[in-house]
């Protein structure tokens, strides 16, 4: 195992958090739009395109969180054999993960996301095309979601369902929304949460 400095994760928590929140915003502004443009060459229905991207984001966070839990268990098992302090085993584990995030097998998570999307009943794709065409977006989301699990507290995305009451604190309405409608027709982008508090609003479409 490579050596790591004690308490690194806690010392760098605020700066890492700021970078990751900014990166999440960048993905919304750049990779999301690139994926949208790419999907529009295959799918004319804009709602389906936006649903695909939203589900890709949700599945990416799910896959990355699962991978993080498994990665942390393996690191803890290895480090516990020779751990003597002075910092706690949990802090040592977190420091190691922060130092060596490059060991995260992001491609395995990307594959898992695409598998999940292929069986999702809410989205469909022309049979000659594969969700792999938006793998750049999925990869970047998995990376940022994995890194967000190393924060204290970790960041996560809000759970959203079609037909839920529109929340001004959680979402911006898309420009093509019915601004008098009270219910979410579908989601465009998830809100980012910290301890159940919204720190970055998502985007949703409201219709009657």
Short mmCIF file of C-alpha atoms in Angstrom, two decimals:
data_model
loop_
_atom_site.label_atom_id
_atom_site.label_comp_id
_atom_site.label_asym_id
_atom_site.label_seq_id
_atom_site.Cartn_x
_atom_site.Cartn_y
_atom_site.Cartn_z
CA UNK A 1 0.00 0.00 0.00
CA UNK A 2 1.17 3.50 -0.77
CA UNK A 3 1.65 5.76 2.24
CA UNK A 4 -0.75 8.60 2.99
CA UNK A 5 -0.63 11.65 5.24
CA UNK A 6 -2.89 11.57 8.32
CA UNK A 7 -6.07 13.63 8.31
CA UNK A 8 -5.72 14.65 4.68
CA UNK A 9 -9.37 13.97 3.83
CA UNK A 10 -10.70 16.13 6.66
CA UNK A 11 -8.19 18.94 6.04
CA UNK A 12 -9.09 19.16 2.37
CA UNK A 13 -12.84 18.57 2.79
CA UNK A 14 -14.00 22.17 2.18
CA UNK A 15 -11.86 22.72 -0.92
CA UNK A 16 -12.74 19.30 -2.38
CA UNK A 17 -16.43 19.99 -1.75
CA UNK A 18 -16.25 23.35 -3.55
CA UNK A 19 -14.49 21.75 -6.54
CA UNK A 20 -17.00 18.89 -6.77
CA UNK A 21 -20.05 21.17 -6.54
CA UNK A 22 -18.54 23.32 -9.31
CA UNK A 23 -17.79 20.21 -11.39
CA UNK A 24 -21.40 19.03 -11.02
CA UNK A 25 -22.49 22.42 -12.40
CA UNK A 26 -20.00 22.13 -15.27
CA UNK A 27 -21.36 18.69 -16.23
CA UNK A 28 -24.87 20.16 -16.33
CA UNK A 29 -23.67 23.03 -18.54
CA UNK A 30 -21.34 21.10 -20.85
CA UNK A 31 -21.43 17.27 -20.93
CA UNK A 32 -25.22 17.19 -20.50
CA UNK A 33 -25.73 19.48 -23.51
CA UNK A 34 -23.19 17.50 -25.56
CA UNK A 35 -25.11 14.30 -24.75
CA UNK A 36 -28.39 16.03 -25.62
CA UNK A 37 -27.03 17.10 -29.03
CA UNK A 38 -25.73 13.59 -29.68
CA UNK A 39 -29.02 11.92 -28.73
CA UNK A 40 -31.03 14.32 -30.89
CA UNK A 41 -29.32 12.85 -33.97
CA UNK A 42 -31.03 9.52 -33.18
CA UNK A 43 -34.19 10.57 -31.31
CA UNK A 44 -36.54 13.35 -32.41
CA UNK A 45 -38.58 13.33 -29.18
CA UNK A 46 -36.96 15.91 -26.87
CA UNK A 47 -38.80 14.57 -23.82
CA UNK A 48 -37.31 11.10 -24.37
CA UNK A 49 -33.82 12.63 -24.81
CA UNK A 50 -34.14 14.52 -21.52
CA UNK A 51 -35.53 11.47 -19.71
CA UNK A 52 -32.57 9.40 -20.92
CA UNK A 53 -30.08 11.97 -19.61
CA UNK A 54 -31.84 12.29 -16.24
CA UNK A 55 -31.95 8.51 -15.77
CA UNK A 56 -28.27 8.33 -16.76
CA UNK A 57 -27.51 10.81 -13.95
CA UNK A 58 -29.57 8.90 -11.38
CA UNK A 59 -28.07 5.52 -12.36
CA UNK A 60 -24.54 6.98 -12.36
CA UNK A 61 -24.90 8.13 -8.76
CA UNK A 62 -26.36 4.77 -7.77
CA UNK A 63 -23.53 2.80 -9.43
CA UNK A 64 -20.80 5.07 -8.04
CA UNK A 65 -22.19 4.87 -4.49
CA UNK A 66 -22.28 1.05 -4.70
CA UNK A 67 -18.70 0.99 -6.03
CA UNK A 68 -17.57 3.34 -3.25
CA UNK A 69 -19.07 1.13 -0.55
CA UNK A 70 -17.33 -1.96 -1.96
CA UNK A 71 -14.03 -0.08 -2.42
CA UNK A 72 -14.18 1.22 1.16
CA UNK A 73 -14.78 -2.28 2.56
CA UNK A 74 -11.72 -3.63 0.72
CA UNK A 75 -9.52 -0.73 1.87
CA UNK A 76 -10.72 -1.08 5.48
CA UNK A 77 -10.02 -4.82 5.50
CA UNK A 78 -6.48 -4.26 4.17
CA UNK A 79 -5.57 -1.29 6.39
CA UNK A 80 -7.05 -2.80 9.57
CA UNK A 81 -4.36 -5.52 9.54
CA UNK A 82 -1.57 -3.05 10.29
CA UNK A 83 -3.42 -0.04 11.72
CA UNK A 84 -2.02 1.44 14.94
CA UNK A 85 -3.00 5.13 14.87
CA UNK A 86 -2.71 7.93 15.87
CA UNK A 87 -5.76 8.74 13.68
CA UNK A 88 -8.81 6.45 13.68
CA UNK A 89 -9.07 3.57 11.22
CA UNK A 90 -12.02 5.34 9.52
CA UNK A 91 -9.93 8.48 8.96
CA UNK A 92 -7.03 6.39 7.65
CA UNK A 93 -9.37 4.59 5.24
CA UNK A 94 -10.85 7.87 4.01
CA UNK A 95 -7.38 9.41 3.57
CA UNK A 96 -6.29 6.43 1.51
CA UNK A 97 -9.35 6.61 -0.75
CA UNK A 98 -8.94 10.37 -1.31
CA UNK A 99 -5.27 9.88 -2.19
CA UNK A 100 -5.95 6.97 -4.52
CA UNK A 101 -9.25 7.71 -6.23
CA UNK A 102 -7.51 6.71 -9.46
CA UNK A 103 -7.96 3.08 -8.30
CA UNK A 104 -11.74 3.42 -8.74
CA UNK A 105 -12.79 1.23 -11.68
CA UNK A 106 -15.00 3.84 -13.34
CA UNK A 107 -15.49 1.71 -16.47
CA UNK A 108 -17.18 -1.02 -14.40
CA UNK A 109 -19.64 1.61 -13.12
CA UNK A 110 -20.26 2.91 -16.67
CA UNK A 111 -21.06 -0.65 -17.79
CA UNK A 112 -23.41 -1.08 -14.83
CA UNK A 113 -25.23 2.18 -15.65
CA UNK A 114 -25.71 1.16 -19.31
CA UNK A 115 -27.01 -2.27 -18.21
CA UNK A 116 -29.54 -0.61 -15.89
CA UNK A 117 -30.64 1.84 -18.59
CA UNK A 118 -31.18 -0.97 -21.10
CA UNK A 119 -33.86 -2.50 -18.86
CA UNK A 120 -35.49 0.76 -17.70
CA UNK A 121 -39.13 0.78 -18.89
CA UNK A 122 -39.34 4.61 -18.97
CA UNK A 123 -36.79 5.08 -21.75
CA UNK A 124 -36.34 3.57 -25.17
CA UNK A 125 -33.70 3.80 -27.84
CA UNK A 126 -33.58 2.87 -31.53
CA UNK A 127 -32.41 -0.79 -31.60
CA UNK A 128 -29.42 -0.05 -33.83
CA UNK A 129 -27.96 2.40 -31.25
CA UNK A 130 -26.59 1.78 -27.77
CA UNK A 131 -26.58 4.00 -24.66
CA UNK A 132 -22.79 3.77 -24.88
CA UNK A 133 -22.98 6.86 -27.15
CA UNK A 134 -23.40 8.97 -23.98
CA UNK A 135 -20.67 7.12 -22.04
CA UNK A 136 -18.64 10.35 -21.69
CA UNK A 137 -21.47 11.93 -19.67
CA UNK A 138 -21.96 8.75 -17.63
CA UNK A 139 -18.23 8.46 -16.89
CA UNK A 140 -17.95 12.06 -15.67
CA UNK A 141 -21.05 11.67 -13.49
CA UNK A 142 -19.72 8.43 -11.97
CA UNK A 143 -16.38 10.09 -11.21
CA UNK A 144 -17.93 13.11 -9.49
CA UNK A 145 -20.48 10.94 -7.61
CA UNK A 146 -17.71 8.64 -6.34
CA UNK A 147 -15.62 11.60 -5.16
CA UNK A 148 -18.68 13.12 -3.44
CA UNK A 149 -18.86 10.02 -1.22
CA UNK A 150 -15.47 10.93 0.28
CA UNK A 151 -16.82 14.23 1.65
CA UNK A 152 -17.96 14.73 5.24
CA UNK A 153 -20.95 14.68 4.96
CA UNK A 154 -21.23 13.02 1.51
CA UNK A 155 -23.25 14.68 -1.26
CA UNK A 156 -26.08 12.93 -3.09
CA UNK A 157 -28.84 13.70 -5.56
CA UNK A 158 -32.51 14.17 -4.68
CA UNK A 159 -34.96 11.37 -5.36
CA UNK A 160 -37.49 12.48 -7.98
CA UNK A 161 -40.66 10.88 -9.33
CA UNK A 162 -42.93 11.79 -12.23
CA UNK A 163 -46.08 13.47 -10.98
CA UNK A 164 -44.56 14.77 -7.74
CA UNK A 165 -45.49 18.24 -6.49
CA UNK A 166 -43.10 20.79 -8.02
CA UNK A 167 -40.71 22.20 -5.41
CA UNK A 168 -39.29 25.71 -5.91
CA UNK A 169 -36.48 24.90 -3.47
CA UNK A 170 -35.40 21.76 -5.40
CA UNK A 171 -35.89 22.63 -9.08
CA UNK A 172 -35.87 25.30 -11.73
CA UNK A 173 -38.68 24.94 -14.28
CA UNK A 174 -37.54 24.25 -17.84
CA UNK A 175 -38.28 27.08 -20.28
CA UNK A 176 -40.95 24.95 -22.04
CA UNK A 177 -42.84 24.25 -18.79
CA UNK A 178 -46.38 25.31 -18.03
CA UNK A 179 -45.53 27.78 -15.25
CA UNK A 180 -49.01 27.46 -13.73
CA UNK A 181 -48.82 23.65 -13.41
CA UNK A 182 -48.26 22.27 -9.91
CA UNK A 183 -46.92 18.82 -10.84
CA UNK A 184 -43.65 17.61 -12.35
CA UNK A 185 -44.22 15.90 -15.71
CA UNK A 186 -40.61 14.67 -15.83
CA UNK A 187 -37.13 15.64 -14.63
CA UNK A 188 -34.30 17.07 -16.71
CA UNK A 189 -31.53 17.14 -14.08
CA UNK A 190 -31.36 16.09 -10.41
CA UNK A 191 -30.93 18.46 -7.48
CA UNK A 192 -27.74 18.08 -5.43
CA UNK A 193 -28.25 17.50 -1.70
CA UNK A 194 -26.23 17.66 1.50
CA UNK A 195 -27.90 16.17 4.59
CA UNK A 196 -31.33 16.53 2.88
CA UNK A 197 -30.70 20.22 2.13
CA UNK A 198 -30.63 21.36 -1.52
CA UNK A 199 -27.29 22.96 -2.40
CA UNK A 200 -27.73 23.00 -6.20
CA UNK A 201 -31.18 23.09 -7.79
CA UNK A 202 -32.09 20.57 -10.47
CA UNK A 203 -34.36 21.14 -13.44
CA UNK A 204 -37.86 19.81 -14.09
CA UNK A 205 -40.66 20.19 -16.63
CA UNK A 206 -44.14 21.00 -15.34
CA UNK A 207 -47.24 20.39 -17.41
CA UNK A 208 -50.95 20.16 -16.85
#
